Coordinates of C-alpha atoms in Angstrom, one line a residue:
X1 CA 0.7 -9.6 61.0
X2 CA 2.6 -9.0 58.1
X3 CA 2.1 -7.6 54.2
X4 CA 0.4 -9.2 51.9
X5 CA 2.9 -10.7 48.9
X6 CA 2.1 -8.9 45.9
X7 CA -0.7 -10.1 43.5
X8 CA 1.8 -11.2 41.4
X9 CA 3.4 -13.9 43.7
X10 CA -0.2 -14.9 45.2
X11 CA -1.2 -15.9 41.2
X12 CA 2.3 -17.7 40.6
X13 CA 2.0 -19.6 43.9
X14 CA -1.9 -20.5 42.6
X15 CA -0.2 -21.3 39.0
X16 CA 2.2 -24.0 41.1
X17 CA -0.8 -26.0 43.0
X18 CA -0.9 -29.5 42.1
X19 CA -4.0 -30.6 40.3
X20 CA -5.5 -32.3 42.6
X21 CA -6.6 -29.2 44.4
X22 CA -8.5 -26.6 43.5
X23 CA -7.1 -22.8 44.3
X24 CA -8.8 -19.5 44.4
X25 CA -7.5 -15.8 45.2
X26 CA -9.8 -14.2 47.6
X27 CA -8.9 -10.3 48.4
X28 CA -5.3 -11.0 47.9
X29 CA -5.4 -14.4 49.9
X30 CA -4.9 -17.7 48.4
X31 CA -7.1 -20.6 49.3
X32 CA -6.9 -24.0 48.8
X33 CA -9.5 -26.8 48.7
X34 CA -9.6 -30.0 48.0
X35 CA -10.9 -31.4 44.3
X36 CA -15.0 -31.8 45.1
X37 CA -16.0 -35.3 45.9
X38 CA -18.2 -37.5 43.8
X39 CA -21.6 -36.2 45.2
X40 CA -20.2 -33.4 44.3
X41 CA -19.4 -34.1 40.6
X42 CA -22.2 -36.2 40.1
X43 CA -24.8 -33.0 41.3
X44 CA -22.7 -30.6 39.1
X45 CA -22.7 -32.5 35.8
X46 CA -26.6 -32.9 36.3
X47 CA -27.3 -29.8 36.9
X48 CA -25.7 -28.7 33.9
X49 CA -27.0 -31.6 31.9
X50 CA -30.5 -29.9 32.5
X51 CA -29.4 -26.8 31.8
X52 CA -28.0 -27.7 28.7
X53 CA -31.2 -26.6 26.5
X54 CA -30.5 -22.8 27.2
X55 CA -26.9 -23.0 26.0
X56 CA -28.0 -23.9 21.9
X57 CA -27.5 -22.3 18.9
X58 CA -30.6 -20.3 18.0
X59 CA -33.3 -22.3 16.6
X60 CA -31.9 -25.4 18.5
X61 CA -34.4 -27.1 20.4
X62 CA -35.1 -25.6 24.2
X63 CA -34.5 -21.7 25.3
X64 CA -30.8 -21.1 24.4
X65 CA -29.6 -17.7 25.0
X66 CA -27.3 -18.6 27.5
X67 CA -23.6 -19.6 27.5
X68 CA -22.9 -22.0 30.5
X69 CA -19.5 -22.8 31.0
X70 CA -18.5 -25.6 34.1
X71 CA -15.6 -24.5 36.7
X72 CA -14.1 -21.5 34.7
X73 CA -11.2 -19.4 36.4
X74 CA -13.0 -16.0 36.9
X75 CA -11.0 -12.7 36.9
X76 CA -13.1 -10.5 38.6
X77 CA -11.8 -7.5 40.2
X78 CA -8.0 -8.6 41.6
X79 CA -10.2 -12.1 42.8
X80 CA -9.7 -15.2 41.2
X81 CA -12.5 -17.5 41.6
X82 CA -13.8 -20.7 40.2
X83 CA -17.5 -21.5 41.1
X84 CA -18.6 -25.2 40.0
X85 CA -21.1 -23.7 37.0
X86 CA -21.1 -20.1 35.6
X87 CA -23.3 -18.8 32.7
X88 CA -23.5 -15.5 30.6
X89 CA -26.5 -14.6 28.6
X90 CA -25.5 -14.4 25.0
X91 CA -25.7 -10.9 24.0
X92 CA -23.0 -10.2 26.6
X93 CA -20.6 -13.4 25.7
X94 CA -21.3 -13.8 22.0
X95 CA -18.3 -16.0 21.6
X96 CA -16.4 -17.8 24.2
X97 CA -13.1 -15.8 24.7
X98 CA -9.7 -18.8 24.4
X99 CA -8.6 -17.3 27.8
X100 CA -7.3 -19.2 30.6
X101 CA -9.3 -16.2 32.8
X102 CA -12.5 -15.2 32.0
X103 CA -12.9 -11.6 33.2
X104 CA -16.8 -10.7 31.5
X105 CA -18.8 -11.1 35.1
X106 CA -20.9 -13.5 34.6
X107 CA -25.0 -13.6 34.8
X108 CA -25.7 -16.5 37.2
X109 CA -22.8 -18.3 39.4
X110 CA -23.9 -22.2 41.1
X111 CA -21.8 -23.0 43.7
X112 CA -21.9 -27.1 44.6
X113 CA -21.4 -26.9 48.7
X114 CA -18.9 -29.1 50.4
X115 CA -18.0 -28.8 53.8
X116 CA -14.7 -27.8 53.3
X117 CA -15.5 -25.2 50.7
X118 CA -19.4 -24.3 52.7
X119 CA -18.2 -21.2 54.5
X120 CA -16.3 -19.6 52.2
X121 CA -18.8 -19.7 49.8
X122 CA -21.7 -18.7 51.5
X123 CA -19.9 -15.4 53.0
X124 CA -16.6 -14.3 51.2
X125 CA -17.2 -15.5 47.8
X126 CA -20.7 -14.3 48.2
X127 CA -20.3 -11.2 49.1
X128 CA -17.9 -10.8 46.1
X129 CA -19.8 -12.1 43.5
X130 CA -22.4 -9.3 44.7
X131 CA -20.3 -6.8 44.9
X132 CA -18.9 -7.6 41.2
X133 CA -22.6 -7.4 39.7
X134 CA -23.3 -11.2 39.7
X135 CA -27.2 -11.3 39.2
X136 CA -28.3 -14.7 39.9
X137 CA -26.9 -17.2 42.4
X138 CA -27.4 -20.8 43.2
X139 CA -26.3 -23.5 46.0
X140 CA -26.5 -27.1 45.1
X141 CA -26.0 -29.0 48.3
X142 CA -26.4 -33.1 47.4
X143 CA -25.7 -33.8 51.2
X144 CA -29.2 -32.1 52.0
X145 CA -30.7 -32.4 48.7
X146 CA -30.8 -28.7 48.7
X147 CA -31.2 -25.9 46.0
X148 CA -30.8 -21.8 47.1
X149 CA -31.9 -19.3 44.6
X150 CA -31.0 -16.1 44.4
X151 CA -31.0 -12.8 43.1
X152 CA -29.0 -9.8 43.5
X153 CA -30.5 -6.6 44.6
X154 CA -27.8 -4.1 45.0
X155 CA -25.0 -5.3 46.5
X156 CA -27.0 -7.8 48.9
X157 CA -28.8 -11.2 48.0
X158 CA -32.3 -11.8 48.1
X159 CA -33.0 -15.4 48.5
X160 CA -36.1 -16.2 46.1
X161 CA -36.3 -20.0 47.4
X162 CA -35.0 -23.1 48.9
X163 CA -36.2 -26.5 47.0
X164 CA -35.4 -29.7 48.4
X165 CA -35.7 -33.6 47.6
X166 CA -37.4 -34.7 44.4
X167 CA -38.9 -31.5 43.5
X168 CA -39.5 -30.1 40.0
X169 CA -38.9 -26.0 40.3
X170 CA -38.7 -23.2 37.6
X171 CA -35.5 -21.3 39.0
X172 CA -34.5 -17.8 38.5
X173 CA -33.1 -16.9 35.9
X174 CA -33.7 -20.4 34.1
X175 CA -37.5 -21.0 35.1
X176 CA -38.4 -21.0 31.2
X177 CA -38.0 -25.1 31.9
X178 CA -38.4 -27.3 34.6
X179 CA -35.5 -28.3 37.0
X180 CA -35.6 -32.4 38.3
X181 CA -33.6 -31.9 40.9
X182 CA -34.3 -35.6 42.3
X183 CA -31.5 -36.4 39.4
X184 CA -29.4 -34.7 40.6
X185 CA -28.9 -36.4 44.5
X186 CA -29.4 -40.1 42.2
X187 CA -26.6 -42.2 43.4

């Protein structure tokens, strides 16, 4: 087993990937995955079409508060990482920062599951989003129909619920409105 390249080389050999991949440094590894297919998409862009009435301007209709950005390159301790949604509460991202890497950790992460992205997310990039002070945590996974909440506690996850089908669910750290999450498996 060799050295690693230096973080230098691992980002410019991420900077070459063609676009239809998606590529994320992991502890100084580069890994490569495939652009998410339509289920995919389709789950993402409704989620955050829902979610939508917490990122207003004050005195907007809904909740606001929240900054919600989709599939930003996070900088987050050497790591590069790009979940499908991330949002910041306000008062800690009071204007979005023209950067092509975010560094501000941000409040909640959703990460859209697909089978070739499934593992890594559920144990490396979990664990790292943890460790890097992520609070809140969610898994969309439109094969099942599936929605995992989170919570940090520490440097561990506490799972507050799994919600599947058609349900309508008030989800940490957005249960100030209702979730539908039957639109977001509609074909």
């Amino acid at each position: 087993m060799g050295d690693k390249p230096p973080p230098e080389q691992v980002y410019e050999a991420l900077e070459r990937l063609p676009p239809h991949v998606v590529g994320e440094i992991i502890e100084g590894e580069l890994h490569v995955s495939p652009r998410p297919r339509t289920l995919h998409g389709r789950a993402a862009i409704r989620l955050s079409q829902q979610l939508a009435p917490f990122d207003l301007e004050l005195g907007a209709e809904g909740p606001g508060g929240w900054v919600i950005l989709p599939e930003p390159e996070l900088h987050l301790g050497g790591n590069v990482l790009v979940p499908d949604l991330a949002g910041w509460r306000r008062e800690r991202m009071p204007e979005i920062p023209d950067v092509t890497g975010v560094e501000l950790v941000p409040d909640w992460l959703c990460e859209v599951l697909s089978p070739s992205t499934e593992a890594l997310d559920r144990s490396r990039k979990m664990t790292l989003y943890a460790r890097e002070g992520v609070n809140h945590l969610w898994f969309v996974d439109p094969r099942i129909q599936l929605l995992e909440v989170y919570r940090r506690e520490g440097n561990h996850w506490q799972r507050l619920g799994a919600y599947t089908g058609s349900a309508h669910v008030h989800a940490e750290p957005f249960e100030a409105r209702k979730l539908n999450l039957g639109s977001l498996w509609e074909r």
